Amino acid sequence: MTDNSELTHQQKRAFQPEKLSAPRDFITPSIIGKNKDNVPLVVEIGAGKGKHALGFAVQNPDKHLIAIERTRNKFEAFSKLATRQNSSNLDAIHADAIAWIVHAIAPSSVAKIFILYPNPEQQNPNQQWLNMPFFEFLLSRLQVDGEVTLVTNIEAYLDNAEQQATKVWGLPNTRQRVPDDSQRTHFEVKYLARGEACWELNMHKPEGYKTRFDDWQTVL
């Protein structure tokens, strides 16, 4: 019998995007489908109150960021700040990221994905991002040489993510400690101020990488 932990992503149970309904009040930003200038598209999953997203938009005017937050009170705080900042290269989205990405993002269209300080799901590790079948679908939305950046203050979470990235997903990756003066998110500021170590894993999609969803797209 094969150890399930040693299966590659092509052998594991497949995600089923066709079973997900579009989020309530679903709309797609104008950048999607109308990106005539080929502006690099960036997605942030779990944007919180938007500290990273707002700063990224200002610092990267040549890129377009879609920042998704599910929790209502966090999104409302983020949305108010985004409206005030009025960056044309930022879309703040209130939705479940999995359903929204399934219905909005085309294959091989995203240059970079940020997952910054996700819920560690210590009681339910199957819900950690790199343990989920959805991660294969997420990789299908990433361009060749695109990057996924995962950041956490829980070293065991990153240890598992690094192992999954290498053994299951077959992604070249690099790991580093977050500099003590980094301030990308409110969580990052809090953790570093307490003297905690934070960790970052950068994963790249290599040339010739295949998923079972490379040609899958929702028909709206």
Short mmCIF file of C-alpha atoms in Angstrom, two decimals:
data_model
loop_
_atom_site.label_atom_id
_atom_site.label_comp_id
_atom_site.label_asym_id
_atom_site.label_seq_id
_atom_site.Cartn_x
_atom_site.Cartn_y
_atom_site.Cartn_z
CA MET A 1 0.00 0.00 0.00
CA THR A 2 1.29 3.46 -0.90
CA ASP A 3 1.83 5.97 1.92
CA ASN A 4 -0.59 8.81 1.11
CA SER A 5 1.94 11.39 2.35
CA GLU A 6 4.32 10.33 -0.44
CA LEU A 7 1.82 10.74 -3.28
CA THR A 8 2.52 13.43 -5.85
CA HIS A 9 -0.11 16.06 -6.59
CA GLN A 10 -1.17 14.18 -9.74
CA GLN A 11 -1.93 11.11 -7.63
CA LYS A 12 -3.76 12.73 -4.73
CA ARG A 13 -7.51 13.23 -4.53
CA ALA A 14 -8.45 15.93 -7.03
CA PHE A 15 -10.12 19.20 -6.13
CA GLN A 16 -13.64 19.52 -7.59
CA PRO A 17 -14.13 23.13 -8.73
CA GLU A 18 -17.37 22.32 -10.54
CA LYS A 19 -19.07 21.83 -7.16
CA LEU A 20 -18.42 25.39 -5.95
CA SER A 21 -21.03 28.06 -6.49
CA ALA A 22 -19.97 31.63 -7.20
CA PRO A 23 -19.77 33.84 -4.10
CA ARG A 24 -22.74 36.05 -3.25
CA ASP A 25 -22.78 39.32 -5.22
CA PHE A 26 -19.98 37.93 -7.38
CA ILE A 27 -18.30 40.39 -9.72
CA THR A 28 -14.97 40.30 -11.50
CA PRO A 29 -12.64 43.32 -11.48
CA SER A 30 -12.21 45.09 -14.80
CA ILE A 31 -8.56 44.02 -14.96
CA ILE A 32 -9.67 40.43 -15.55
CA GLY A 33 -10.26 39.75 -19.20
CA LYS A 34 -9.30 43.29 -20.21
CA ASN A 35 -5.61 43.29 -19.34
CA LYS A 36 -4.48 44.56 -22.74
CA ASP A 37 -1.23 45.97 -21.37
CA ASN A 38 -0.34 42.64 -19.73
CA VAL A 39 0.01 44.23 -16.31
CA PRO A 40 1.30 41.55 -13.87
CA LEU A 41 -1.64 40.27 -11.84
CA VAL A 42 -1.05 39.57 -8.13
CA VAL A 43 -3.48 37.87 -5.72
CA GLU A 44 -3.45 38.10 -1.93
CA ILE A 45 -5.45 35.49 -0.02
CA GLY A 46 -6.58 36.61 3.43
CA ALA A 47 -5.84 40.32 3.19
CA GLY A 48 -7.12 41.12 6.69
CA LYS A 49 -7.46 44.86 7.25
CA GLY A 50 -5.35 45.51 4.18
CA LYS A 51 -2.03 46.74 5.54
CA HIS A 52 0.03 44.70 3.08
CA ALA A 53 -2.32 45.25 0.16
CA LEU A 54 -2.43 49.03 0.55
CA GLY A 55 1.34 49.29 0.84
CA PHE A 56 1.94 46.90 -2.05
CA ALA A 57 -0.31 48.91 -4.37
CA VAL A 58 1.62 52.11 -3.66
CA GLN A 59 5.04 50.49 -3.93
CA ASN A 60 4.24 48.53 -7.11
CA PRO A 61 2.36 50.82 -9.51
CA ASP A 62 3.31 48.54 -12.42
CA LYS A 63 1.37 45.60 -10.91
CA HIS A 64 -2.32 45.02 -10.17
CA LEU A 65 -3.28 43.44 -6.84
CA ILE A 66 -6.51 41.62 -6.11
CA ALA A 67 -6.74 41.28 -2.31
CA ILE A 68 -9.38 38.90 -0.95
CA GLU A 69 -10.72 38.86 2.62
CA ARG A 70 -13.58 36.67 3.88
CA THR A 71 -14.20 38.07 7.38
CA ARG A 72 -16.71 40.92 7.23
CA ASN A 73 -15.35 43.23 9.92
CA LYS A 74 -11.79 42.96 8.60
CA PHE A 75 -12.94 43.54 5.05
CA GLU A 76 -15.01 46.59 6.00
CA ALA A 77 -11.96 48.16 7.66
CA PHE A 78 -9.86 47.30 4.59
CA SER A 79 -12.47 48.61 2.16
CA LYS A 80 -12.67 51.99 3.90
CA LEU A 81 -8.91 52.42 3.73
CA ALA A 82 -8.79 51.26 0.11
CA THR A 83 -11.50 53.76 -0.86
CA ARG A 84 -9.58 56.53 0.86
CA GLN A 85 -6.30 55.56 -0.79
CA ASN A 86 -8.00 55.14 -4.19
CA SER A 87 -5.24 53.13 -5.86
CA SER A 88 -6.28 52.21 -9.39
CA ASN A 89 -4.13 49.06 -9.24
CA LEU A 90 -5.90 47.55 -6.20
CA ASP A 91 -9.18 45.64 -5.98
CA ALA A 92 -10.47 44.74 -2.51
CA ILE A 93 -12.72 41.66 -2.67
CA HIS A 94 -15.05 40.42 0.09
CA ALA A 95 -15.44 36.69 -0.55
CA ASP A 96 -14.26 33.22 0.26
CA ALA A 97 -10.99 33.07 -1.65
CA ILE A 98 -11.39 29.50 -2.90
CA ALA A 99 -14.78 30.02 -4.52
CA TRP A 100 -13.82 33.45 -5.84
CA ILE A 101 -10.61 32.22 -7.46
CA VAL A 102 -12.42 29.29 -9.06
CA HIS A 103 -14.97 31.57 -10.70
CA ALA A 104 -12.81 34.60 -11.50
CA ILE A 105 -9.22 33.67 -12.28
CA ALA A 106 -8.16 32.20 -15.61
CA PRO A 107 -5.47 29.55 -15.97
CA SER A 108 -1.86 30.78 -16.08
CA SER A 109 -2.87 34.41 -15.48
CA VAL A 110 -1.37 35.26 -12.08
CA ALA A 111 2.23 36.37 -11.58
CA LYS A 112 2.35 36.10 -7.78
CA ILE A 113 0.21 34.87 -4.89
CA PHE A 114 0.59 36.04 -1.29
CA ILE A 115 -0.64 33.95 1.66
CA LEU A 116 0.49 35.98 4.67
CA TYR A 117 -0.05 34.63 8.18
CA PRO A 118 -2.91 32.23 7.40
CA ASN A 119 -4.89 30.49 10.11
CA PRO A 120 -2.47 27.71 11.14
CA GLU A 121 -5.34 25.20 11.48
CA GLN A 122 -3.37 23.31 14.12
CA GLN A 123 -6.43 21.24 15.06
CA ASN A 124 -7.26 20.48 11.44
CA PRO A 125 -4.06 20.25 9.39
CA ASN A 126 -5.98 19.11 6.30
CA GLN A 127 -7.09 22.75 6.03
CA GLN A 128 -3.54 24.08 5.79
CA TRP A 129 -3.06 25.53 2.32
CA LEU A 130 -0.44 23.12 0.98
CA ASN A 131 -2.33 20.13 2.41
CA MET A 132 -5.53 20.96 0.51
CA PRO A 133 -6.45 19.59 -2.93
CA PHE A 134 -7.33 23.20 -3.85
CA PHE A 135 -3.63 24.06 -3.89
CA GLU A 136 -3.29 22.20 -7.20
CA PHE A 137 -6.03 24.37 -8.68
CA LEU A 138 -4.32 27.47 -7.31
CA LEU A 139 -1.09 26.47 -9.03
CA SER A 140 -2.96 26.12 -12.32
CA ARG A 141 -3.85 29.82 -12.12
CA LEU A 142 -0.16 30.74 -11.71
CA GLN A 143 2.01 31.65 -14.69
CA VAL A 144 5.21 29.79 -15.47
CA ASP A 145 7.92 31.23 -13.18
CA GLY A 146 5.13 32.65 -11.01
CA GLU A 147 5.61 32.65 -7.27
CA VAL A 148 3.62 31.75 -4.15
CA THR A 149 4.81 33.45 -0.96
CA LEU A 150 3.66 31.90 2.33
CA VAL A 151 4.55 33.60 5.63
CA THR A 152 3.86 32.40 9.17
CA ASN A 153 5.10 32.78 12.74
CA ILE A 154 4.64 29.05 13.39
CA GLU A 155 7.77 27.21 12.36
CA ALA A 156 6.08 23.79 12.35
CA TYR A 157 3.54 25.13 9.83
CA LEU A 158 6.36 26.24 7.56
CA ASP A 159 8.24 22.97 8.05
CA ASN A 160 5.21 21.10 6.73
CA ALA A 161 4.66 23.58 3.90
CA GLU A 162 8.29 23.26 2.82
CA GLN A 163 8.04 19.47 2.83
CA GLN A 164 4.77 19.51 0.88
CA ALA A 165 6.12 22.03 -1.64
CA THR A 166 9.09 19.79 -2.36
CA LYS A 167 7.72 16.24 -2.11
CA VAL A 168 4.08 16.60 -3.12
CA TRP A 169 3.88 19.68 -5.33
CA GLY A 170 7.34 19.48 -6.88
CA LEU A 171 7.98 23.21 -6.55
CA PRO A 172 11.44 24.73 -6.31
CA ASN A 173 11.40 26.75 -3.10
CA THR A 174 13.49 28.86 -0.77
CA ARG A 175 13.00 29.46 2.93
CA GLN A 176 14.12 32.43 4.97
CA ARG A 177 13.53 34.17 8.26
CA VAL A 178 11.57 37.43 8.03
CA PRO A 179 13.74 40.46 8.93
CA ASP A 180 12.99 41.88 12.38
CA ASP A 181 12.07 45.29 10.91
CA SER A 182 9.52 43.95 8.40
CA GLN A 183 6.02 45.45 8.73
CA ARG A 184 3.92 43.94 5.94
CA THR A 185 0.89 43.02 8.03
CA HIS A 186 -0.56 43.83 11.44
CA PHE A 187 0.22 40.28 12.53
CA GLU A 188 3.81 40.60 11.38
CA VAL A 189 4.29 43.84 13.31
CA LYS A 190 2.81 42.24 16.45
CA TYR A 191 4.79 39.02 16.28
CA LEU A 192 8.14 40.67 15.56
CA ALA A 193 7.57 43.27 18.30
CA ARG A 194 7.15 40.38 20.75
CA GLY A 195 10.48 38.96 19.64
CA GLU A 196 8.96 36.00 17.80
CA ALA A 197 10.58 34.59 14.69
CA CYS A 198 8.55 34.71 11.47
CA TRP A 199 9.26 32.52 8.47
CA GLU A 200 8.77 32.90 4.72
CA LEU A 201 8.58 30.24 2.02
CA ASN A 202 8.81 31.28 -1.64
CA MET A 203 7.70 28.67 -4.17
CA HIS A 204 8.18 28.91 -7.95
CA LYS A 205 6.23 27.23 -10.75
CA PRO A 206 8.79 25.79 -13.17
CA GLU A 207 8.63 25.52 -16.95
CA GLY A 208 6.58 22.51 -18.05
CA TYR A 209 4.67 22.19 -14.76
CA LYS A 210 1.33 20.42 -15.25
CA THR A 211 -1.83 20.26 -13.16
CA ARG A 212 -5.20 18.62 -13.81
CA PHE A 213 -6.79 22.09 -14.14
CA ASP A 214 -4.60 23.77 -16.74
CA ASP A 215 -7.53 24.00 -19.17
CA TRP A 216 -10.36 24.28 -16.63
CA GLN A 217 -12.30 27.51 -16.51
CA THR A 218 -15.77 28.45 -15.31
CA VAL A 219 -18.22 29.48 -18.00
CA LEU A 220 -20.14 32.46 -16.63
#
